[in-house]
Short mmCIF file of C-alpha atoms in Angstrom, two decimals:
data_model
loop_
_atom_site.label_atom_id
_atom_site.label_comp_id
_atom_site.label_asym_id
_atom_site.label_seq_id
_atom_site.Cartn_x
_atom_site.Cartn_y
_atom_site.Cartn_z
CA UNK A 1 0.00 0.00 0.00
CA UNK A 2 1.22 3.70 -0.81
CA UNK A 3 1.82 5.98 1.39
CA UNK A 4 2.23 9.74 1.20
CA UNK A 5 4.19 11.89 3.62
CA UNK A 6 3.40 15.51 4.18
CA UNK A 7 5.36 18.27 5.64
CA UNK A 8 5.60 20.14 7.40
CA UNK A 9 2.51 19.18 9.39
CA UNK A 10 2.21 23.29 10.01
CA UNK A 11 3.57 26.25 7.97
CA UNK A 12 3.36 29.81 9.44
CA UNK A 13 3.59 32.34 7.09
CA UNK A 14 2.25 35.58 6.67
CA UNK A 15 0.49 37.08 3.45
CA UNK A 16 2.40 38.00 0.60
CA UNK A 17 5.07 35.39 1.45
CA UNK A 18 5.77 31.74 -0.78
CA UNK A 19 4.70 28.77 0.76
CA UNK A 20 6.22 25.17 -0.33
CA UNK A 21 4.95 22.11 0.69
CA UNK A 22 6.25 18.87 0.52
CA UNK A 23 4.36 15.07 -0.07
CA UNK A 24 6.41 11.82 -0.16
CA UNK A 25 5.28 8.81 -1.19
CA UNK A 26 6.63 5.17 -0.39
CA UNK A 27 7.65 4.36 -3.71
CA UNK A 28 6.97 5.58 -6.98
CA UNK A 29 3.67 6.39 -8.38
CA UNK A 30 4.83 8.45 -11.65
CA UNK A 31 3.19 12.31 -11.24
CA UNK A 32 -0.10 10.60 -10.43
CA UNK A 33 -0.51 12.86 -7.54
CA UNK A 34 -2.93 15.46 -6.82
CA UNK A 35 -3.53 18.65 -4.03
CA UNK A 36 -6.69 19.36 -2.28
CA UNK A 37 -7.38 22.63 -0.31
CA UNK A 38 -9.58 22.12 2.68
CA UNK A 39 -11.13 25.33 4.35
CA UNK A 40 -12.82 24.51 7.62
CA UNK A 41 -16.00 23.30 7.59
CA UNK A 42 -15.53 22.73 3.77
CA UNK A 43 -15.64 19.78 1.73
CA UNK A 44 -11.73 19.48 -0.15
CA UNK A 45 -11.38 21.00 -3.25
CA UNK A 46 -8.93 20.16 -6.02
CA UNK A 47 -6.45 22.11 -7.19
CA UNK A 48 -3.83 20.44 -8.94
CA UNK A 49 -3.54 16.94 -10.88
CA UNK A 50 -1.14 14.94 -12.71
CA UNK A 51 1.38 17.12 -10.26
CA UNK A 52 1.53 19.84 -12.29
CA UNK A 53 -1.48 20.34 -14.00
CA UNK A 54 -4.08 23.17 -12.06
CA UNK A 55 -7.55 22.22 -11.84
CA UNK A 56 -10.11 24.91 -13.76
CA UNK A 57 -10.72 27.72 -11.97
CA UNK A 58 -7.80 27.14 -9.83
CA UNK A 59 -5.46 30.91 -9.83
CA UNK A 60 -2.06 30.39 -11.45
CA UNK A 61 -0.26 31.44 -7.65
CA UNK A 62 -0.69 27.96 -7.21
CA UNK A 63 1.82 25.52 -9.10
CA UNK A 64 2.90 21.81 -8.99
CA UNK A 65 6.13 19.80 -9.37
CA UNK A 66 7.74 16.79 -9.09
CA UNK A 67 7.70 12.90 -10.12
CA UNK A 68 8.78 9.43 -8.51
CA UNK A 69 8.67 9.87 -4.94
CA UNK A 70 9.06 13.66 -3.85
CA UNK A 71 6.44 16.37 -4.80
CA UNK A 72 5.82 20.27 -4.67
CA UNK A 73 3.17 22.12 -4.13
CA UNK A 74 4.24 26.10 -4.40
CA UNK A 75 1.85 28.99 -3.17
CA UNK A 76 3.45 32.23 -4.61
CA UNK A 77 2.73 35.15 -2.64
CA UNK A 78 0.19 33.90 -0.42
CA UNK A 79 -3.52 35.35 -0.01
CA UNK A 80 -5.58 35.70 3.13
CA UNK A 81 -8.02 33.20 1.37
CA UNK A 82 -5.26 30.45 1.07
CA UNK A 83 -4.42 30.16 4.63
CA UNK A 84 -5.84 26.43 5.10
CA UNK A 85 -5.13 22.71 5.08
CA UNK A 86 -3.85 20.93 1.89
CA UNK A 87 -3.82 17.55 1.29
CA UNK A 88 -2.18 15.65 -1.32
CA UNK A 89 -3.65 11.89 -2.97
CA UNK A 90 -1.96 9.44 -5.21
CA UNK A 91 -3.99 7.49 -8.05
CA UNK A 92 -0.90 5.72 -9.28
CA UNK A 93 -2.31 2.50 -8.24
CA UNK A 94 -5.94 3.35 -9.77
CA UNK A 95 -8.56 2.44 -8.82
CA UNK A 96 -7.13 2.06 -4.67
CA UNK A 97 -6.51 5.66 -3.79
CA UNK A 98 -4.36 7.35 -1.24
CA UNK A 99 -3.81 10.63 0.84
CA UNK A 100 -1.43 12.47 2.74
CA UNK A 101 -2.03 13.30 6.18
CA UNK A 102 -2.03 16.75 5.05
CA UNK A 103 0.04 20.29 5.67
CA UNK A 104 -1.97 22.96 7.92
CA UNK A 105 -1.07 26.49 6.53
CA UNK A 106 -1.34 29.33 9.10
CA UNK A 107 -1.00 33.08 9.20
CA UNK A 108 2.00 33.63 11.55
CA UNK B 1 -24.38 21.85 -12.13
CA UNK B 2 -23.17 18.38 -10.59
CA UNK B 3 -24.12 18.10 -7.23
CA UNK B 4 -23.66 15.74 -4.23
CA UNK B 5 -25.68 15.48 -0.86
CA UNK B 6 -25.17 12.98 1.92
CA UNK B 7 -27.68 11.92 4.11
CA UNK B 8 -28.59 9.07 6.73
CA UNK B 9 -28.36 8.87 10.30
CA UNK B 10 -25.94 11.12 12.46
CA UNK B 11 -25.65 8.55 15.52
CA UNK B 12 -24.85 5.50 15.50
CA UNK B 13 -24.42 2.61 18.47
CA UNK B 14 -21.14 0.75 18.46
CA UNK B 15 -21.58 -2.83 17.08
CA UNK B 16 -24.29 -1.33 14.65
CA UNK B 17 -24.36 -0.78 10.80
CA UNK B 18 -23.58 2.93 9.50
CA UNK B 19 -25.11 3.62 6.31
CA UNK B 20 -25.32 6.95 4.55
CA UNK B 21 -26.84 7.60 1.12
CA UNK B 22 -25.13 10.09 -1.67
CA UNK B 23 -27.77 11.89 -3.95
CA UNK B 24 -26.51 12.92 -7.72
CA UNK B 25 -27.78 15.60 -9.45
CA UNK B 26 -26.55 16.96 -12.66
CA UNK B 27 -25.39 13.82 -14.22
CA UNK B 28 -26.04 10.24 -14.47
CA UNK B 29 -23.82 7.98 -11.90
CA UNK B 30 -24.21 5.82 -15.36
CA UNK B 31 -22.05 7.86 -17.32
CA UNK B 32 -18.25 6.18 -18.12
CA UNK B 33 -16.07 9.03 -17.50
CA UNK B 34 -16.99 8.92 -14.15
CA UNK B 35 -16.67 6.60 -10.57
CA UNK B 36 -18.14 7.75 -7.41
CA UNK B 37 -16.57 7.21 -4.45
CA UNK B 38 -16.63 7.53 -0.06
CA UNK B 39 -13.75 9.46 1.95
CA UNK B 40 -13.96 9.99 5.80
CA UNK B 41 -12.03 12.58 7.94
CA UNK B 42 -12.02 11.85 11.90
CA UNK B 43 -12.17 14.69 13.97
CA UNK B 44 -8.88 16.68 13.70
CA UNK B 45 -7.70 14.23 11.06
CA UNK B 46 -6.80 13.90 7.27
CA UNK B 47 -8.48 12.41 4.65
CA UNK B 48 -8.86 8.63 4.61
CA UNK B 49 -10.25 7.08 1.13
CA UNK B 50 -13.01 4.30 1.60
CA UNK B 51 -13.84 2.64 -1.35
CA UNK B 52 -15.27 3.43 -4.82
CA UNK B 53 -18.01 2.09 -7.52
CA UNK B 54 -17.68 2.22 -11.34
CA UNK B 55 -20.45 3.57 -13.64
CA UNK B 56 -21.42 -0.33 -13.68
CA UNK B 57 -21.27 -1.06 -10.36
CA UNK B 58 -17.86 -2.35 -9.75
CA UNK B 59 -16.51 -1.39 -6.13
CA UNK B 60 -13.65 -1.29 -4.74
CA UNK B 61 -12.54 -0.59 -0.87
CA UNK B 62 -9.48 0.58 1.10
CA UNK B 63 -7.36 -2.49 2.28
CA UNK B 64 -7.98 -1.37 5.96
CA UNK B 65 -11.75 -1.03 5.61
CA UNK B 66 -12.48 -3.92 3.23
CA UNK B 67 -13.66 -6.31 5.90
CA UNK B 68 -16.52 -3.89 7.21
CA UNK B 69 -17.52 -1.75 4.22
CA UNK B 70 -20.00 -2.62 1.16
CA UNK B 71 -20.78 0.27 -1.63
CA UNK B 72 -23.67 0.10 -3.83
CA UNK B 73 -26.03 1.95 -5.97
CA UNK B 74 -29.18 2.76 -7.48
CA UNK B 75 -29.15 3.59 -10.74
CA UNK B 76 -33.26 4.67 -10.91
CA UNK B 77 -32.36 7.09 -8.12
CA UNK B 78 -29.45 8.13 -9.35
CA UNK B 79 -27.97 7.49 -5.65
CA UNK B 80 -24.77 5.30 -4.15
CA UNK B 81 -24.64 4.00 -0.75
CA UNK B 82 -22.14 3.20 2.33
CA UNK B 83 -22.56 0.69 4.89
CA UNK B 84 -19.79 0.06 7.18
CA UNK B 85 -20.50 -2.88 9.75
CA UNK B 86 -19.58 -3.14 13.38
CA UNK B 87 -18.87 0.34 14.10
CA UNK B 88 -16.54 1.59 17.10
CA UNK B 89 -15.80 5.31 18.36
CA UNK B 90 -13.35 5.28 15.75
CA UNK B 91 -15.34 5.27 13.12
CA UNK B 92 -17.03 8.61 14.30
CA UNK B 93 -15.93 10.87 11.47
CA UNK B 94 -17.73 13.62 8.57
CA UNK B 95 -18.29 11.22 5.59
CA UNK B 96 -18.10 12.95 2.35
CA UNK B 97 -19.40 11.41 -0.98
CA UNK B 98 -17.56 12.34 -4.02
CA UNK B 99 -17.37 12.25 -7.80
CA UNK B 100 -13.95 10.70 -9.41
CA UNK B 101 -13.07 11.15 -13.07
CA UNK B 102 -12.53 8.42 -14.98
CA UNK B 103 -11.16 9.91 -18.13
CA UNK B 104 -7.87 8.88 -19.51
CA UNK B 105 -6.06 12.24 -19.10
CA UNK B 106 -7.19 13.12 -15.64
CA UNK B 107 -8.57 9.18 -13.88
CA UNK B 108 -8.52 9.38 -10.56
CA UNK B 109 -8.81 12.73 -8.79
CA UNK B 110 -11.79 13.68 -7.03
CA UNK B 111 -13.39 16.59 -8.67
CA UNK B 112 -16.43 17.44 -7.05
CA UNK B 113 -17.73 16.60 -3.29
CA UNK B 114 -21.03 16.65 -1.58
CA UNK B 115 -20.55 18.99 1.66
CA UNK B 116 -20.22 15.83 4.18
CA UNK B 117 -21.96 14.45 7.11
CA UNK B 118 -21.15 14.08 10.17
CA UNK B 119 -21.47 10.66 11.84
CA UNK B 120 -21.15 9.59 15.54
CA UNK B 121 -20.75 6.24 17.03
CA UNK B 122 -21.82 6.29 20.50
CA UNK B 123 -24.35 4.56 23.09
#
């Protein structure tokens, strides 16, 4: 069974600033990895898939790297509205499915 | 407009049978390019994947889970169902019900979710 590592479990940043965050997995599953932003209260919604690709709708501050093992999700100059929890999910192993424990991000 | 609403019962005794129902609007949960699938989040917690169906009724089910969890549907409601068996506290979690694409470019991702329900095991 995959699984994905996030980190940092909590990022403090203020607004304006770049936030990275960081998903693992246990061996490789290709770029079949997606990012989910989770507001509280809110159902997830997704944001990037394929790693790199950004869902429709989704504002181009938000970009994805990475392959294999190690992948990026990169907030450029962050917006009051993006302060929130983002989880990441693998579908390299289709149809079982996978997610990170997910990276809290917080206005410091 | 796709949409997806959870309902059933909000308590539920230990030892006892959860079952929640998702309601589809907007498309048919016939349609190919799409599964439809369960994901629960314990209180505090991330995102844990359940199981799935296909357009023709195919499930599948999260390794951990598999032993306690049956997914269904019904196509002339244009609903899917949970049931997870022999409940315990930690099974107390919001369930959310969710649509997966199943499109070559993009399988795989969740791409739209009902708003979730919460669900308590207790006595």
């Amino acid at each position: 069974e995959i699984v994905l590592t996030q980190s940092p479990a909590t990022l403090s940043l203020s607004p304006g600033e770049r936030a990275t965050l960081s998903c693992r997995a246990s061996q490789s599953i290709g770029n079949y990895l997606a990012w989910y932003q989770q507001k509280p209260g809110q159902a997830p919604r997704l944001l990037i898939y394929d790693a790199s690709i950004r869902a429709t709708g989704i504002p181009a501050r938000f970009s994805g790297s990475g392959s294999g093992t190690d992948f990026t999700l990169t907030i450029s100059n962050l917006e009051p509205e993006d302060f929130a929890i983002y989880f990441c999910q693998q579908r390299s192993f289709w149809p079982l499915l996978t997610f990170g424990g997910g990276t809290k991000v917080e206005i410091k | 407009q796709v949409e997806l609403q959870e309902s059933g019962p909000g308590l539920v005794k230990p030892s006892e049978t959860l079952s929640l129902t998702c309601t589809v609007s907007g498309v048919s949960i016939t349609i190919s390019s799409y599964y439809w699938g369960w994901i629960r989040q314990a209180p505090g917690q991330g995102l844990e994947w359940i199981g799935s169906i296909s357009y023709s009724g195919s499930t599948y089910y999260s390794p951990s889970l598999k032993s306690r969890v049956t997914i269904s549907k019904d196509t002339s409601k244009n609903q899917f169902s949970l049931k997870v068996s022999s409940v315990t506290a930690s099974d107390t979690a919001v369930y959310y019900c969710a649509r997966i694409r199943d499109r070559y470019e993009d399988r795989g991702y969740f791409d739209i979710w009902g708003q979730g329900a919460q669900v308590t095991v207790s006595s």
